[in-house]
Coordinates of C-alpha atoms and ligand atoms in Angstrom, one line a residue:
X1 CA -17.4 -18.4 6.3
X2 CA -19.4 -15.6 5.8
X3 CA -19.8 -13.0 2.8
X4 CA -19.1 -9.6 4.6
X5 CA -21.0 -6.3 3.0
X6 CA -19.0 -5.2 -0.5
X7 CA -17.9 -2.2 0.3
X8 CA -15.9 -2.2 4.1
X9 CA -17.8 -2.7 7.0
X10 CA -18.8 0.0 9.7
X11 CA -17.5 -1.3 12.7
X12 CA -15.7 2.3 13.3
X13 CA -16.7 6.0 13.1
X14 CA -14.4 8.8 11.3
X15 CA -11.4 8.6 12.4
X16 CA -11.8 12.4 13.4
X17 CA -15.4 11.4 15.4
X18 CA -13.1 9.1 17.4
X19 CA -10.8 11.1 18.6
X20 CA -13.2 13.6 19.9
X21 CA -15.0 11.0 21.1
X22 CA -12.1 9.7 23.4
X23 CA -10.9 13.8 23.8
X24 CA -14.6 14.0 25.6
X25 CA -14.6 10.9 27.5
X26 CA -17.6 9.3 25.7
X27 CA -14.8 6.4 25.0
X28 CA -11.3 5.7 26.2
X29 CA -8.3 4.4 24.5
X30 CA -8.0 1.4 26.6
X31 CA -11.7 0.5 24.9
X32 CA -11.3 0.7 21.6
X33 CA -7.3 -0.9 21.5
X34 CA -9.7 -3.8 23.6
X35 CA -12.2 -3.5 21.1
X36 CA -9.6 -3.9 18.1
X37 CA -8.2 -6.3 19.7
X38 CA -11.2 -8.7 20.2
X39 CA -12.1 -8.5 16.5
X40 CA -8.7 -9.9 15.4
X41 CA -9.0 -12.5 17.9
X42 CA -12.6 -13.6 15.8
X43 CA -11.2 -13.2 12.6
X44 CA -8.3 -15.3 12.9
X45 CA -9.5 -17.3 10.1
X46 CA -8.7 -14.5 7.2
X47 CA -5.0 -14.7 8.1
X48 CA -4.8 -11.1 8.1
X49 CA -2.5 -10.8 11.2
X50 CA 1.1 -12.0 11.8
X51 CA 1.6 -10.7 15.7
X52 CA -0.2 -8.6 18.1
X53 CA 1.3 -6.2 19.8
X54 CA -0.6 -6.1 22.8
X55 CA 1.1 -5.9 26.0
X56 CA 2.1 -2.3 24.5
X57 CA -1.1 -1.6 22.8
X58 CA -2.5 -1.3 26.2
X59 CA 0.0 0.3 28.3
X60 CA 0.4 3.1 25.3
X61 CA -3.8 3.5 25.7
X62 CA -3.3 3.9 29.4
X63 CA -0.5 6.6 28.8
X64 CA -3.1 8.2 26.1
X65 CA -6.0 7.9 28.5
X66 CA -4.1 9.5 31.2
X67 CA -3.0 12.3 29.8
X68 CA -6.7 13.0 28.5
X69 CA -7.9 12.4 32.2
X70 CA -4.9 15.5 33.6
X71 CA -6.5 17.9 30.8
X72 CA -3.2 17.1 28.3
X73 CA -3.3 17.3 24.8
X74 CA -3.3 13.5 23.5
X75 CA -2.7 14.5 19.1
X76 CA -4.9 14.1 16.6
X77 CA -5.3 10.9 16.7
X78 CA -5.4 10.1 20.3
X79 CA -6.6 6.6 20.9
X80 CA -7.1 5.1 17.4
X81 CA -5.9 1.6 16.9
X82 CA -4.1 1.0 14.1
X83 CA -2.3 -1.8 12.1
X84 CA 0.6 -1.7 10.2
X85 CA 2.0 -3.9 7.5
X86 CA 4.6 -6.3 9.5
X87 CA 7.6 -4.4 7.2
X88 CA 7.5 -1.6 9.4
X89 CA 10.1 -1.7 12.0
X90 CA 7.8 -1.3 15.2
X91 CA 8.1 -2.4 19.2
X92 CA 6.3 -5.1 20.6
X93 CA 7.2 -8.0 19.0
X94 CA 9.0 -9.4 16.3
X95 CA 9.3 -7.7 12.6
X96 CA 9.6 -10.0 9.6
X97 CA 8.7 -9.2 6.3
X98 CA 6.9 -12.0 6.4
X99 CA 9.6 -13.7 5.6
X100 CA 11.6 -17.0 7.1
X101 CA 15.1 -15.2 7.3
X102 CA 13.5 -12.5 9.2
X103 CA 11.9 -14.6 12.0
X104 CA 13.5 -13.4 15.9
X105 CA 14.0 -10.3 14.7
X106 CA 13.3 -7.6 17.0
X107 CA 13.5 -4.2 15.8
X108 CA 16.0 -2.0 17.6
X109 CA 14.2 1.1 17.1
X110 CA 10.8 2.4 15.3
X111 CA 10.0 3.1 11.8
X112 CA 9.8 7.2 11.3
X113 CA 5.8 6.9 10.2
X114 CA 5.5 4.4 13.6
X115 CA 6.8 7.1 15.4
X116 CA 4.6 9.8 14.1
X117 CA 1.4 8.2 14.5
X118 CA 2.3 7.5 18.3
X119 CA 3.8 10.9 18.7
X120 CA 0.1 11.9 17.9
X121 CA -1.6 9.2 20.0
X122 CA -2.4 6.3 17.8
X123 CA -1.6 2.8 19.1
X124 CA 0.0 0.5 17.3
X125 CA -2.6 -2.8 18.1
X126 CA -1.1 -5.6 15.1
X127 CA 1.5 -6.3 12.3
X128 CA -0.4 -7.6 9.1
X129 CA 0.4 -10.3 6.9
X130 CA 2.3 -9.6 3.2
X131 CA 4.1 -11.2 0.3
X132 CA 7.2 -11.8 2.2
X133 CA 9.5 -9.0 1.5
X134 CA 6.1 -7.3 -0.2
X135 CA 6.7 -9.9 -3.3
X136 CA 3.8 -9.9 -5.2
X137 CA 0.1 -9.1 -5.3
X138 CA -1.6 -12.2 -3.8
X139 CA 0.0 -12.7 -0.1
X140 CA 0.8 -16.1 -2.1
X141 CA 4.1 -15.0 -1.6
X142 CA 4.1 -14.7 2.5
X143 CA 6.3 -17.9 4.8
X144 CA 2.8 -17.2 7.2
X145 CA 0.2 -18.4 4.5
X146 CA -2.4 -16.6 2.0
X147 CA -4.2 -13.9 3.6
X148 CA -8.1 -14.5 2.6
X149 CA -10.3 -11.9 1.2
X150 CA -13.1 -10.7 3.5
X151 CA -15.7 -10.2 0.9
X152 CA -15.3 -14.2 -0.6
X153 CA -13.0 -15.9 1.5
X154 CA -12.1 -18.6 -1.5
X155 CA -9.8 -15.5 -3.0
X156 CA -7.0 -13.7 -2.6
X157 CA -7.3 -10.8 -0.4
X158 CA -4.9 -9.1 -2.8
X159 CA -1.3 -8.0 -2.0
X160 CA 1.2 -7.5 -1.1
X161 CA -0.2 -5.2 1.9
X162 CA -3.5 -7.7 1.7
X163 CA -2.7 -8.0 5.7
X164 CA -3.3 -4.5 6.2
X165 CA -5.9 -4.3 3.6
X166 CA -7.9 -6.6 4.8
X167 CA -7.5 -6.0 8.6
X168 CA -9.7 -2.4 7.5
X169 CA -12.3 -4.3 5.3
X170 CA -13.1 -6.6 8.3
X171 CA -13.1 -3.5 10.7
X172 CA -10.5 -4.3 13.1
X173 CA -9.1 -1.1 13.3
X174 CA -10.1 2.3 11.4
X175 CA -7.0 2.5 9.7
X176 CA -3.6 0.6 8.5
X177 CA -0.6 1.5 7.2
X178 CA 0.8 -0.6 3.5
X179 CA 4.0 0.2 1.2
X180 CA 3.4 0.5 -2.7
X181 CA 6.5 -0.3 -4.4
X182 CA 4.4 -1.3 -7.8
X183 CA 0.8 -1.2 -6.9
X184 CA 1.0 -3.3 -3.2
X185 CA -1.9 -0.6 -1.5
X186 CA -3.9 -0.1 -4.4
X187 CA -4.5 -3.1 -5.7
X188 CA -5.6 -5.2 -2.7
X189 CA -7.7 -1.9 -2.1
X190 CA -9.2 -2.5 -5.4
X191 CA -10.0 -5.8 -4.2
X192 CA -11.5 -6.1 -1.1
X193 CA -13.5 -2.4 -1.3
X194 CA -11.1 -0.2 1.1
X195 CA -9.5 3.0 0.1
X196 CA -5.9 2.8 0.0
X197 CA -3.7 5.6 -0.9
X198 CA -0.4 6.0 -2.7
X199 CA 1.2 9.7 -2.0
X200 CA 3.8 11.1 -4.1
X201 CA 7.5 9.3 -3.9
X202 CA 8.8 10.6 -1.4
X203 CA 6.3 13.0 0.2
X204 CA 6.1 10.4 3.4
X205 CA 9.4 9.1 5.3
X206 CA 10.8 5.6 4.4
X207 CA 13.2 5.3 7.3
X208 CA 12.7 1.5 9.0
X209 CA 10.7 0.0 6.2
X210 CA 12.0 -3.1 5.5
X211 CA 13.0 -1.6 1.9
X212 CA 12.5 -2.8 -1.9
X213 CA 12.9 -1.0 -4.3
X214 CA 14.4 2.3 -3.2
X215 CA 13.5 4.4 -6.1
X216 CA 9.4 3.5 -6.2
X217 CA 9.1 2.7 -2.8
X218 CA 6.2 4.4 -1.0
X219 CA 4.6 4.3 2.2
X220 CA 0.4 4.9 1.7
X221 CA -2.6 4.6 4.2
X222 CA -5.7 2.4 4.1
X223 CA -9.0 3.4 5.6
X224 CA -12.8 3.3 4.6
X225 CA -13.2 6.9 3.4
X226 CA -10.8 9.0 1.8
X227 CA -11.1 11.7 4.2
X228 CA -10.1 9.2 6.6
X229 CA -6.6 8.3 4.5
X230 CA -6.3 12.3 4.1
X231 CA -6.2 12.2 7.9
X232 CA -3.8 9.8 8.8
X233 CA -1.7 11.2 6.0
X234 CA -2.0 14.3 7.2
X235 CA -0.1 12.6 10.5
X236 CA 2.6 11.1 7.9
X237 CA 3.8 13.8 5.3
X238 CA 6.6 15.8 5.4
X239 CA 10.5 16.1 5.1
X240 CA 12.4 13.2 7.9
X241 CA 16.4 14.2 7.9
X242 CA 16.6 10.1 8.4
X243 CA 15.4 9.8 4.5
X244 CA 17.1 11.7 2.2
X245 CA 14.3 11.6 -0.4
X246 CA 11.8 13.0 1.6
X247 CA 9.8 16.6 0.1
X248 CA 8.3 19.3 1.6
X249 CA 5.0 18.7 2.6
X250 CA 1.7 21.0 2.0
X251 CA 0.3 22.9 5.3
X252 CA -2.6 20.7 6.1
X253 CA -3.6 17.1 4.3
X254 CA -7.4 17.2 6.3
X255 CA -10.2 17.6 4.0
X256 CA -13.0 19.7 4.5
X257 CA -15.9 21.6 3.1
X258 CA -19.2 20.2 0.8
X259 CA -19.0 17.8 -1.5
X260 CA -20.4 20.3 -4.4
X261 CA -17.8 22.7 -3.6
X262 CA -14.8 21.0 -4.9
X263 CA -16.6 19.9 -8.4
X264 CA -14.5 22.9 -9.4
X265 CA -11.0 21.6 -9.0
X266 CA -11.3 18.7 -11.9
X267 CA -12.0 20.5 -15.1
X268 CA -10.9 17.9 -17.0
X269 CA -10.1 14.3 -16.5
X270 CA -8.2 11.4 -18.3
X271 CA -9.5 8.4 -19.2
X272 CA -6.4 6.0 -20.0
X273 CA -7.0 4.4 -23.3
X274 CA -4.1 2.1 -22.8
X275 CA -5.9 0.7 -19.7
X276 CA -9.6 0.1 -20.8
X277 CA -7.9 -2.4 -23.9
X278 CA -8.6 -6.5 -24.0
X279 CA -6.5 -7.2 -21.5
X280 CA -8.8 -5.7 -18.9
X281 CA -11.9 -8.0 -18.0
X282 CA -15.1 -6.9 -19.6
X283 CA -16.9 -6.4 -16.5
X284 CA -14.3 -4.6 -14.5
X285 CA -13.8 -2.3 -17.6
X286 CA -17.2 -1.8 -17.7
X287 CA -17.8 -0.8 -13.5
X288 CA -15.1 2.0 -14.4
X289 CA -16.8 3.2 -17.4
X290 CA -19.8 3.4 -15.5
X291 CA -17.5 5.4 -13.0
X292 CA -15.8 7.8 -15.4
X293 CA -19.9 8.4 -16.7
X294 CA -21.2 9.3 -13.7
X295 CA -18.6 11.9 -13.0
X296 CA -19.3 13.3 -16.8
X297 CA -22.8 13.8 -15.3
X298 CA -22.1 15.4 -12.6
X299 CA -20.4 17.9 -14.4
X300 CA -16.6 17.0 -15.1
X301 CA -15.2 17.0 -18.3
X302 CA -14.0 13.6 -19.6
X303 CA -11.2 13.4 -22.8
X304 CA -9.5 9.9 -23.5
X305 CA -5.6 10.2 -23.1
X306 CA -3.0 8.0 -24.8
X307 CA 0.4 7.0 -22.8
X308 CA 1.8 4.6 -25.6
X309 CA 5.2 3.9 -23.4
X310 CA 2.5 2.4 -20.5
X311 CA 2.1 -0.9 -22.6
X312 CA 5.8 -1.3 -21.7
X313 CA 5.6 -0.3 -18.3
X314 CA 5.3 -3.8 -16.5
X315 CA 8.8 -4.8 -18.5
X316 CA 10.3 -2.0 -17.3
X317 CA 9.1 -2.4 -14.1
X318 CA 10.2 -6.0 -13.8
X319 CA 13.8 -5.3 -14.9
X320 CA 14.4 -2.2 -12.5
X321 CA 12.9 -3.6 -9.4
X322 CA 14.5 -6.7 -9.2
X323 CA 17.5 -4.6 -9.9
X324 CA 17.0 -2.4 -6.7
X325 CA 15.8 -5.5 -4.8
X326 CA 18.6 -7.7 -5.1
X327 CA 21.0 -5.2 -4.1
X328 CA 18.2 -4.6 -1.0
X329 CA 18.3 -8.1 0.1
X330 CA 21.7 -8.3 -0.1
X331 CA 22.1 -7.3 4.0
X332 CA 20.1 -10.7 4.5
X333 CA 23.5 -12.8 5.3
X334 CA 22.2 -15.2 8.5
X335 CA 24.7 -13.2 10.5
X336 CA 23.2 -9.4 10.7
X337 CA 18.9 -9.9 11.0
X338 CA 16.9 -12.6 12.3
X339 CA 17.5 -16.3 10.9
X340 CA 20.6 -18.2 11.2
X341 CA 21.3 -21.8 9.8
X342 CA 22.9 -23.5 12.6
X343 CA 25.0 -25.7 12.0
X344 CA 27.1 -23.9 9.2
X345 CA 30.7 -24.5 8.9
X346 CA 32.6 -21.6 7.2
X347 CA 31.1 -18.2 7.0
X348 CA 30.6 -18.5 3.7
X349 CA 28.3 -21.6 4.3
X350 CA 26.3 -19.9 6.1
X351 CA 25.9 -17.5 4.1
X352 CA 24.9 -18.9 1.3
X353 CA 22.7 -21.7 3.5
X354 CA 20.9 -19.5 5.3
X355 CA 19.9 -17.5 2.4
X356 CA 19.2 -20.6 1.3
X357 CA 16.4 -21.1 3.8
X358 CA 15.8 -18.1 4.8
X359 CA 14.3 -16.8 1.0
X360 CA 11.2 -18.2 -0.7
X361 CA 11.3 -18.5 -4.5
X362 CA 9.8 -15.5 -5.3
X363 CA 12.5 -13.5 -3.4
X364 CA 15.2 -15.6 -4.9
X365 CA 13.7 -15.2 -8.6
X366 CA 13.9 -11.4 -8.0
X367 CA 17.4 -11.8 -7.3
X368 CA 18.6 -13.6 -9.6
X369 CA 16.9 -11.8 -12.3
X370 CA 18.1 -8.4 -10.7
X371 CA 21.5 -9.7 -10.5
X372 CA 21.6 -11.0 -14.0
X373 CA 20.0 -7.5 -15.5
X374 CA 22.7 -5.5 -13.8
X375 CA 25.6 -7.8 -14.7
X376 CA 27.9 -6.5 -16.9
X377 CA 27.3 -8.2 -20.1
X378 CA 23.5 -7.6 -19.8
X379 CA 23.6 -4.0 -18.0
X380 CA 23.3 -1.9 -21.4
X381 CA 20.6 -4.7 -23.0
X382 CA 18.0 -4.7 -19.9
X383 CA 18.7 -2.0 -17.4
X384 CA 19.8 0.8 -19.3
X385 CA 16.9 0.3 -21.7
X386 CA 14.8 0.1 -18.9
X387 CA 16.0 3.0 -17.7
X388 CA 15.6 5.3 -20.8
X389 CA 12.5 3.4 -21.3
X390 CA 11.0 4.9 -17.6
X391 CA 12.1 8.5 -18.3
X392 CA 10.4 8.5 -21.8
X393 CA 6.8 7.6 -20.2
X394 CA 7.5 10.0 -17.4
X395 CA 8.1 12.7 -20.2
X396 CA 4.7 11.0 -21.5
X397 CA 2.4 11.5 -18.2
X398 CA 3.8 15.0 -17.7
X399 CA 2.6 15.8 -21.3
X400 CA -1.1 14.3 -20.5
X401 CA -1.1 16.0 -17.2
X402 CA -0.8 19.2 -19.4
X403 CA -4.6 18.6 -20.9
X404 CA -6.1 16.8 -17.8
X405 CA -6.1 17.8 -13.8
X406 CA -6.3 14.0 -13.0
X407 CA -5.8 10.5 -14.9
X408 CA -8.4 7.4 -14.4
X409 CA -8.7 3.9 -14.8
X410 CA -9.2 0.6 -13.1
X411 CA -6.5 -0.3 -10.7
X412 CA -6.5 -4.0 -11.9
X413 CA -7.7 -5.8 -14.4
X414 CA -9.8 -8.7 -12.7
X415 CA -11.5 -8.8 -9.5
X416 CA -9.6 -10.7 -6.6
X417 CA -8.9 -14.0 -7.8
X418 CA -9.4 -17.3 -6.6
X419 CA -7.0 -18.7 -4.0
X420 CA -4.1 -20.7 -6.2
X421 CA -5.3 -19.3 -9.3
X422 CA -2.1 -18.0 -10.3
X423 CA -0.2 -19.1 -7.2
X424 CA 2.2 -21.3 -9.5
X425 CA 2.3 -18.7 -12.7
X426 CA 4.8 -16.2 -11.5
X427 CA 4.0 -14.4 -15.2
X428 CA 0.3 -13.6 -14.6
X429 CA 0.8 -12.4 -10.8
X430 CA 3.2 -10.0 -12.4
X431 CA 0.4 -9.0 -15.1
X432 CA -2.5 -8.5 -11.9
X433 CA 0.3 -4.8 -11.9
X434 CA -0.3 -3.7 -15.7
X435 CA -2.0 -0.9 -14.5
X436 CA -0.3 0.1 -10.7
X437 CA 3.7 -0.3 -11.7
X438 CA 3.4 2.8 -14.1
X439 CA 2.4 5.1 -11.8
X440 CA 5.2 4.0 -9.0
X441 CA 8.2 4.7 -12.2
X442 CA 7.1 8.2 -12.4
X443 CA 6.6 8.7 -8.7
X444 CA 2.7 10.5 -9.1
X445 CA 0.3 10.0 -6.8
X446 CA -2.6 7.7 -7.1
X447 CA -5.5 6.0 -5.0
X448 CA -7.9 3.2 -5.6
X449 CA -11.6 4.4 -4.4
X450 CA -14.1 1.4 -4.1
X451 CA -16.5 2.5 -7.9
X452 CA -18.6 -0.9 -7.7
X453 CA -18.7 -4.4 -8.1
X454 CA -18.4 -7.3 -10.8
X455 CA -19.4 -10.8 -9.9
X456 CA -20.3 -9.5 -7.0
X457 CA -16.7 -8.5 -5.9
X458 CA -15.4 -5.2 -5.1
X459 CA -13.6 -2.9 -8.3
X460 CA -11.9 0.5 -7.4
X461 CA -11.4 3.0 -9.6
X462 CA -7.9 4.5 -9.8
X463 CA -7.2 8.2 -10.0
X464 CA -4.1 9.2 -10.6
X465 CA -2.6 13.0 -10.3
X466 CA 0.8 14.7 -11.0
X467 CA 3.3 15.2 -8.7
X468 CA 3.1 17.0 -5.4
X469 CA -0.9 17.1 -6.2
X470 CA -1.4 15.4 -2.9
X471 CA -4.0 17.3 -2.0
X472 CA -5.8 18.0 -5.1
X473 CA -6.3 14.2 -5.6
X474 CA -7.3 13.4 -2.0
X475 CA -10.3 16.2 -2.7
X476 CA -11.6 15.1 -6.1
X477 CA -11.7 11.2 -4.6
X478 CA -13.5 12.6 -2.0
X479 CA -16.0 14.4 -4.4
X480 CA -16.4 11.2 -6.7
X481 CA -17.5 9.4 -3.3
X482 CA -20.1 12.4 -3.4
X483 CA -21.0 11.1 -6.7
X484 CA -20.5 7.5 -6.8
X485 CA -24.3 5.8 -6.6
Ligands
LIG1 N1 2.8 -6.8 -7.1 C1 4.0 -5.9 -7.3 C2 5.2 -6.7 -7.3 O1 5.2 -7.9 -6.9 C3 4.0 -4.8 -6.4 C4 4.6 -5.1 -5.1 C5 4.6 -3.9 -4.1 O2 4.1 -2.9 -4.4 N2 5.2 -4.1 -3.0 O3 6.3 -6.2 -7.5

């Protein structure tokens, strides 16, 4: 199998490019959904794809290309194919989760982020591959096999959105959609040299995404460039009556304007002492120093920042979200969605046997220990604790954010790692999140920008902002791509 280039391949324009492109004529929709479609058919190899969806891919790009053709307006993003992670509920096929209880289910209507992108003129072309019920950080975890990584196909492509991750590294559509409950865009970002993109909790609609954890939950885009993700989120932000958590969104998400213009808006940045420690390989620690110096050079100020409560993060993190998620899966009962063991006798039996089946045991070890930490013996011990524990270090990151404009780090602590490496060690999958799951407790946003390589795999640099700084943080990634050798 081949090594592709480190940092994503060019088999698309800007997203913006395109759809003038297709508003002129030079291309039509019906091309590039064709296009897309013939580069998942040659990469079936990386696993990257559960279903395509496209008998309605191609009528939607002859909708899109007629109204261009009667002098309509098509939306700003007329004509881009796009893939989304397969726990969206979309048309055109089955959604699953990638998981076994899920197979046959058809989704009665659309995810509110589907629906926006198509309201605009994006096409819907594939449903990527994840950890089944976005469990983990490998796609070790999916009932449809290990999704490989494009840059060295003997590792992990990353996860749990490694589908949708990947899908953009090998170019077979500008742009996918991921959900970051604890790190899931980021890190396989980090990983296989995309930009992937975690807005603020709640500034993009969660209604029809097969949920969680309710409280972290996030919806974030994946593309090559971050003005690319500011685009398509752009397309995504913004209050949904249908999600109750959603915020008011800023005018206009679409950046513009030089590079040496917005040197300006960071005056002072945060390295994250807690995350450049021995835990963190030598070499990866080393790509983000180098990442963190070249910015000092070009003129931003650099301060190291301490977050003591972050070394406690991943235990908090992995006490509240199997909480949420066991009370999530909880409407997986054989009877309601998908899967249903057969030949159960009572109700109960089936039940209890098509859960049985139907969850892996990474989905049934989140259970369990959510049930157990809620219980009532245990509540005050692990949950409550966990709890106080979350709303101290959020106390903590609004005091740094009080020195620095923006917080940095790596987004992982190892490259992609081998396929299997930790496949049987549930413990160090959980620790690939060290640096991801504290920024989903508080809610801020963050995004993983590709800052180099170590043995010869892709690192991203995270940079993290405060809340609601959206914008802010989607302009200063784009200015450290300006300065990034
Ligand atoms: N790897 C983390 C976990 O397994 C994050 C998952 C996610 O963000 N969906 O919980």
């Amino acid at each position: 199998m081949s090594h592709k280039s480190l940092i994503s391949s060019h088999e698309w324009d800007a997203i913006e490019k395109i759809v003038s492109d297709v508003n002129s004529g030079k291309i039509t929709a019906i091309e590039l959904v064709e296009k897309s479609l013939k580069l998942i058919e040659d990469s079936k190899e990386y696993n990257a794809i559960i279903s395509v969806t496209e008998e309605r891919a191609k009528k939607r790009a002859e909708e899109v290309d007629a109204k261009i053709k009667s002098g309509m307006n098509a939306g700003k993003l007329a004509g881009v194919p796009f893939i989304a992670k397969d726990n969206f509920l979309a048309f055109g096929g089955e959604t699953t989760a990638a998981s076994n209880i899920l197979r046959g289910f058809e989704a009665p209507y659309q995810a509110t982020a589907i629906e926006k992108l198509e309201a605009e003129g994006a096409i819907l072309v594939a449903k990527a591959n994840l950890d089944a019920f976005a469990h983990g950080g490998s796609t070790e975890n999916s009932d449809f096999g290990t999704t490989l990584n494009p840059v060295d196909s003997t590792r992990v492509a990353g996860g749990s959105s490694g589908g949708s991750v990947a899908s953009v590294t090998l170019g077979l559509a500008p742009f996918s959609l991921g959900t970051d409950t604890g790190g899931s865009v980021r890190e396989p970002a980090s990983f296989c040299g995309v930009v992937g993109y975690k807005p603020t909790y709640g500034l993009v609609s969660r209604y029809g995404v097969v949920a969680m954890a309710s409280s972290t939950d996030v919806i974030g885009p994946i593309a090559n460039t971050v003005e690319d993700v500011a685009y398509v989120l752009d397309v995504l932000a913004g209050r949904d009556s249908k999600d109750s958590t959603t915020i008011d969104r800023e005018l206009s998400y679409v950046l513009s304007g030089s590079l040496q213009n917005t040197a300006h808006i960071a005056h002072r940045v945060g390295v994250v002492k807690e995350f450049l420690g021995d835990g963190v390989d030598k070499e990866v620690r080393e790509v983000v120093q180098d990442a963190a110096d070249q910015l000092k050079k070009s003129g931003v100020e650099i301060v190291e920042v301490s977050i003591p409560s972050i070394d406690l993060a991943l235990a908090c993190y992995y006490i509240i979200v199997p909480a949420e998620v066991s009370s999530n899966l909880s409407r997986y009962d054989g009877q309601r969605y998908g899967f249903s063991k057969p030949d159960a006798v009572e109700l109960e039996d089936s039940y209890n046997e098509s859960r049985a089946i139907g969850f892996n045991p990474e989905n049934k070890r989140r259970i369990m220990i959510g049930t157990y930490v809620l219980s009532s013996g245990y509540y005050d011990a692990y949950y409550k604790k966990a709890a106080l524990l979350r709303t101290k270090l959020i106390n903590e990151v609004n005091k740094a954010f009080e020195k620095v404009d923006f917080l940095v780090g790596p987004v992982a602590p190892t490259i992609a790692p081998k396929v299997g490496e930790n496949a049987s060690d549930p413990l160090k999958m959980y620790l690939l999140d060290i640096m991801t799951v504290p920024v989903n407790l508080c809610g801020v946003p963050a995004i993983s920008v590709p800052c180099g390589s170590a043995k010869g795999m892709p690192v991203g640099l995270q940079i993290i902002a405060p809340m609601r700084k959206d914008k802010e943080l989607l302009e200063f990634a784009k200015y450290y791509e300006g300065v990034r050798k």
